[in-house]
PDB file of C-alpha atoms in Angstrom:
ATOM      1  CA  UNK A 884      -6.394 -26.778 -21.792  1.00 52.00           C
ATOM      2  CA  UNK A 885      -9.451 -28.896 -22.708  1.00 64.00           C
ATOM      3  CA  UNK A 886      -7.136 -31.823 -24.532  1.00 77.00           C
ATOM      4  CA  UNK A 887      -8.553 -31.324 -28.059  1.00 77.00           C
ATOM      5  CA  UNK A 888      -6.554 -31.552 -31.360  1.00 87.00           C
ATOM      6  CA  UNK A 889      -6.447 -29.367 -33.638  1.00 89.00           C
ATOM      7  CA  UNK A 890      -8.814 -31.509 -35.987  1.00 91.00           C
ATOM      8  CA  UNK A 891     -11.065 -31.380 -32.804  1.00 89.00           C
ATOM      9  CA  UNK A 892     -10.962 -28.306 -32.724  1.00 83.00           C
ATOM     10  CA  UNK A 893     -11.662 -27.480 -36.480  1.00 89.00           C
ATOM     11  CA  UNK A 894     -14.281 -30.060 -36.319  1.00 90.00           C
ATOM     12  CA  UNK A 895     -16.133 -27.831 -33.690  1.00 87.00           C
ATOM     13  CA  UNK A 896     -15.934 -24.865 -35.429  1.00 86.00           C
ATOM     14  CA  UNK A 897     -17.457 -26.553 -38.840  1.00 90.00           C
ATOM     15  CA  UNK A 898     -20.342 -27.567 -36.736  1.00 91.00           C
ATOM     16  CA  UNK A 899     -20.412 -23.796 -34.865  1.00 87.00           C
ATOM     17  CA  UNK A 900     -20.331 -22.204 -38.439  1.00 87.00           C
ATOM     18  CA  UNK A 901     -22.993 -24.281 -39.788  1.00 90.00           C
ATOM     19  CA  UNK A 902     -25.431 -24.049 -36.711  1.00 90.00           C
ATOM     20  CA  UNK A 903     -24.942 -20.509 -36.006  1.00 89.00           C
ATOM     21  CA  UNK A 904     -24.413 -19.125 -39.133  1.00 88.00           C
ATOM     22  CA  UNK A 905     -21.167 -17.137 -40.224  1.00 87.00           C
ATOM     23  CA  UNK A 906     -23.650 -13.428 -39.884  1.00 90.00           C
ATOM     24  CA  UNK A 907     -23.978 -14.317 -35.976  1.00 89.00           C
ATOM     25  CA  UNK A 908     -20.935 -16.579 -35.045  1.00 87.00           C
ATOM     26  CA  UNK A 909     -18.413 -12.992 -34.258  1.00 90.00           C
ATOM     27  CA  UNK A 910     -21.739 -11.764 -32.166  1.00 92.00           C
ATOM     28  CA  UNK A 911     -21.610 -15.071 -30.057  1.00 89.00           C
ATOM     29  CA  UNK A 912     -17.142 -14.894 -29.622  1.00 88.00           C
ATOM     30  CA  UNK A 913     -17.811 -11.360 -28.809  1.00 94.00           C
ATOM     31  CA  UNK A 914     -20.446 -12.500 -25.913  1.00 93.00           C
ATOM     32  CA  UNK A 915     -18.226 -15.029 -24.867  1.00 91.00           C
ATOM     33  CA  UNK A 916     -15.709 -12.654 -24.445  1.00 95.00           C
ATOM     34  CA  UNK A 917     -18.196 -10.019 -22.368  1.00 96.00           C
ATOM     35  CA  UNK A 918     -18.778 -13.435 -20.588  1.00 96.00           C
ATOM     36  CA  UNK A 919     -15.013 -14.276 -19.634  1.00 95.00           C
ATOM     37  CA  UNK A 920     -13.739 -10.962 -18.874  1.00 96.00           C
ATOM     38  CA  UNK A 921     -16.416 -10.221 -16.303  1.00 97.00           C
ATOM     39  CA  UNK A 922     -15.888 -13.927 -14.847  1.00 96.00           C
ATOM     40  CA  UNK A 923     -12.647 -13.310 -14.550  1.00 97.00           C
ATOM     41  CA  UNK A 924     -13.129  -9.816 -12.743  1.00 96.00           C
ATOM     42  CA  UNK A 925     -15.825 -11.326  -9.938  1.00 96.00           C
ATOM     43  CA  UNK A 926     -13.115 -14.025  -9.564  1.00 96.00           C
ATOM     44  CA  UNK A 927     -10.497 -11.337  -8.825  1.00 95.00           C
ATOM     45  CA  UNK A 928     -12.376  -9.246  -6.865  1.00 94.00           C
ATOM     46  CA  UNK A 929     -13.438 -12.178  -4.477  1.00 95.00           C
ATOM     47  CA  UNK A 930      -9.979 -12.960  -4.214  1.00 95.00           C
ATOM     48  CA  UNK A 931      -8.744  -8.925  -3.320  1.00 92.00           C
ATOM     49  CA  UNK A 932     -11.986  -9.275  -0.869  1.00 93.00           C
ATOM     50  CA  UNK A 933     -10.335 -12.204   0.937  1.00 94.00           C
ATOM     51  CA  UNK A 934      -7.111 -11.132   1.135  1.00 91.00           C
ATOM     52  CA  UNK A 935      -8.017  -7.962   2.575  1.00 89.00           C
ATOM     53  CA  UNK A 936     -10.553  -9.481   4.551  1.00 90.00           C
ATOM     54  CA  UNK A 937      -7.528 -12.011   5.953  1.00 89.00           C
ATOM     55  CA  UNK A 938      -4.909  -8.625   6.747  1.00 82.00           C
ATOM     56  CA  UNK A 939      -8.186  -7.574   8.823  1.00 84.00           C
ATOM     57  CA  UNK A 940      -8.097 -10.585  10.746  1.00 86.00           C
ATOM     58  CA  UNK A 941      -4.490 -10.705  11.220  1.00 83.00           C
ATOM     59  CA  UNK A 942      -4.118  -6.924  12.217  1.00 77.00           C
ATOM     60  CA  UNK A 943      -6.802  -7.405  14.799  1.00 80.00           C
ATOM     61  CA  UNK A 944      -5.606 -10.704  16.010  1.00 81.00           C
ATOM     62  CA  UNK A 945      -2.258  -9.172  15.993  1.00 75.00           C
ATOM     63  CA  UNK A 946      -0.427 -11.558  13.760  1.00 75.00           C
ATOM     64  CA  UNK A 947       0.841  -8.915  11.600  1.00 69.00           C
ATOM     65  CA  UNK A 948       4.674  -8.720  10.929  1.00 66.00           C
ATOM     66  CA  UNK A 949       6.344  -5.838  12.719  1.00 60.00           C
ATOM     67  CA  UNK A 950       6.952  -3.964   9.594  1.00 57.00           C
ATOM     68  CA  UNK A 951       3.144  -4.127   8.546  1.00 63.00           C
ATOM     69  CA  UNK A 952       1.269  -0.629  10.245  1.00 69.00           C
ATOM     70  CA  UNK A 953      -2.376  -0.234  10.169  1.00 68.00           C
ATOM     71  CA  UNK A 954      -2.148   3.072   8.953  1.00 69.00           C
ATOM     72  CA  UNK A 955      -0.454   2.096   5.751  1.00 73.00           C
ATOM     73  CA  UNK A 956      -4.043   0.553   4.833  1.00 72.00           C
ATOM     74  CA  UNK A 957      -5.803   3.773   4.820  1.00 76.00           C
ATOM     75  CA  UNK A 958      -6.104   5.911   2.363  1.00 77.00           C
ATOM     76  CA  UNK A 959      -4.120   8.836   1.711  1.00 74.00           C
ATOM     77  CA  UNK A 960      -7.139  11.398   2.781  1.00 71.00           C
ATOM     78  CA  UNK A 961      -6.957   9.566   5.783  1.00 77.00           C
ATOM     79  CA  UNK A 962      -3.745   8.268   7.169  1.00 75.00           C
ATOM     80  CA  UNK A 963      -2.472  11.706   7.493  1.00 75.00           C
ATOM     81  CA  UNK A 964      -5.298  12.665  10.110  1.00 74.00           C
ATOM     82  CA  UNK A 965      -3.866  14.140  13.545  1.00 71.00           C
ATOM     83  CA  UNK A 966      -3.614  11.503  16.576  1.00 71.00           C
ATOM     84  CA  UNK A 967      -6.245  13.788  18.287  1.00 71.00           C
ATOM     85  CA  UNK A 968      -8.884  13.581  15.357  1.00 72.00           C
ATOM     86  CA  UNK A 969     -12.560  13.150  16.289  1.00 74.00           C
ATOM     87  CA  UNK A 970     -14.865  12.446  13.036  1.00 74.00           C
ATOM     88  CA  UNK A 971     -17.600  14.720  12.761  1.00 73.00           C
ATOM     89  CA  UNK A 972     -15.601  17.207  15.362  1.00 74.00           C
ATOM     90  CA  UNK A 973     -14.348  19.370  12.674  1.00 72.00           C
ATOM     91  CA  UNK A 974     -15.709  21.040   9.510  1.00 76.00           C
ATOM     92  CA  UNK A 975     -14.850  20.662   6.111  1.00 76.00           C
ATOM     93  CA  UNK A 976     -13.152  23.737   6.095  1.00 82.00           C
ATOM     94  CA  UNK A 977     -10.422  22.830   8.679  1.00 81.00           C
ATOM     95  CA  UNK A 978      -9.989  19.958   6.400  1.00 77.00           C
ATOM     96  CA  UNK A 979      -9.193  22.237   3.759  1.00 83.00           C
ATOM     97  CA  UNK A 980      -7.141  24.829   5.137  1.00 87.00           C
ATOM     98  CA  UNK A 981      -4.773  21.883   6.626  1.00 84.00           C
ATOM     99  CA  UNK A 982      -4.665  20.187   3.528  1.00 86.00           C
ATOM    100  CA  UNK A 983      -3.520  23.676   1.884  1.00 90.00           C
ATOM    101  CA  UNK A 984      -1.043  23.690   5.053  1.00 91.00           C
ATOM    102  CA  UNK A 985       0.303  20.499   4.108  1.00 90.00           C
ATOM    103  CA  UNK A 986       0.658  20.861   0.402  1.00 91.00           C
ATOM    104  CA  UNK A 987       2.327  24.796   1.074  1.00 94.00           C
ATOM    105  CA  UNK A 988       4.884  22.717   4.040  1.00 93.00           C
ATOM    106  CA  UNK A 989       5.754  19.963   1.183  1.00 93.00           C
ATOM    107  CA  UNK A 990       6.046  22.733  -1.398  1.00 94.00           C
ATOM    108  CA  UNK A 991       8.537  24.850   1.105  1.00 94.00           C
ATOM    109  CA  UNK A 992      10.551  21.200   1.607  1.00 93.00           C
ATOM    110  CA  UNK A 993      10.854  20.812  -2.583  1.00 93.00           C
ATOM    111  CA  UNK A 994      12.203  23.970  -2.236  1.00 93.00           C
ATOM    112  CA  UNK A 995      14.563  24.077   0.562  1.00 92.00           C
ATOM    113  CA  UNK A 996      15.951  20.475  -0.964  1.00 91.00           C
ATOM    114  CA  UNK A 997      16.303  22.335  -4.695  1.00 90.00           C
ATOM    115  CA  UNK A 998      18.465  25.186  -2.770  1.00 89.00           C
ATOM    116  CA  UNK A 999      20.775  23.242  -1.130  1.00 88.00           C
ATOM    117  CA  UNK A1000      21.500  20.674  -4.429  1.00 86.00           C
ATOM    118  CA  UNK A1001      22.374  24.057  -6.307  1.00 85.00           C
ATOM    119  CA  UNK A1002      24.263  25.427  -2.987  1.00 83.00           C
ATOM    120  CA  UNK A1003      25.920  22.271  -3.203  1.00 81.00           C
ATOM    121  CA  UNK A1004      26.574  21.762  -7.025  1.00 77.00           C
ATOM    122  CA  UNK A1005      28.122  25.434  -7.561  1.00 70.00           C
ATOM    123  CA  UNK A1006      31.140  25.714  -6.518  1.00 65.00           C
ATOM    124  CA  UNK A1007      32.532  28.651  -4.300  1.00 59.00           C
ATOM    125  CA  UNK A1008      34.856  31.503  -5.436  1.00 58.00           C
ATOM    126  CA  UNK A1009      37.936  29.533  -3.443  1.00 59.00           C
ATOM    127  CA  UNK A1010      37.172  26.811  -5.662  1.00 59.00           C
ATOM    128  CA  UNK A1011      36.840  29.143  -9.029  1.00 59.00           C
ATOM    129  CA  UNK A1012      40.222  30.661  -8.488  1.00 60.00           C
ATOM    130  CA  UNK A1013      42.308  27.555  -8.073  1.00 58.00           C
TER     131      UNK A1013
END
């Protein structure tokens, strides 16, 4: 990383002991630590923030592969909004009661799905008495 050796690198901690004192020197790798890891996290934000910030450009440029959909961006509050949807037009009730609809339709699906494995896994009274 830096090219030191390791009698470098003992050499720098001797002189790290002896000017900050063996009481302080865990305070100062802890800092440096602090230090790092939030370096590291601005760095990897900035680079989510560009890369989104390029998909914008390319979805509104209309570079996009095929397979790419807007809608797949949004949230899942969001993407699930009907083509017809006005912000502000409804109240949060509506929202509620459809997202109650929704979760009741995916609940009756589950269901439906569970039925037929079992209607298909137990086997008819034809196939009990051979």
């Amino acid at each position: 990383m830096f090219d030191l050796s390791w009698v470098e690198l003992g050499f720098v901690a001797a002189i790290a002991l002896l000017v900050i004192g063996p009481k302080d020197l865990p305070k100062m790798f802890k800092m440096i630590n602090q230090f790092v890891t939030k370096a590291k996290r601005t760095i990897n934000d900035v680079k989510g923030g560009f890369k989104q910030l390029e998909n914008e450009i390319r979805i509104v440029e209309g570079t996009t592969p095929e397979s790419t959909n807007w809608k797949q961006l949004l949230p899942d509050e969001i993407r699930n909004l009907p083509d017809d949807f006005i912000p502000g037009s409804q109240h949060a009730e509506y929202h509620s009661n459809r997202e109650q609809q929704i979760a009741n339709k995916k609940a009756e699906i589950e269901q439906h799905q569970t039925t037929q494995l079992e209607q298909n896994a137990t086997p008819t009274k034809q196939e009990q008495a051979q």
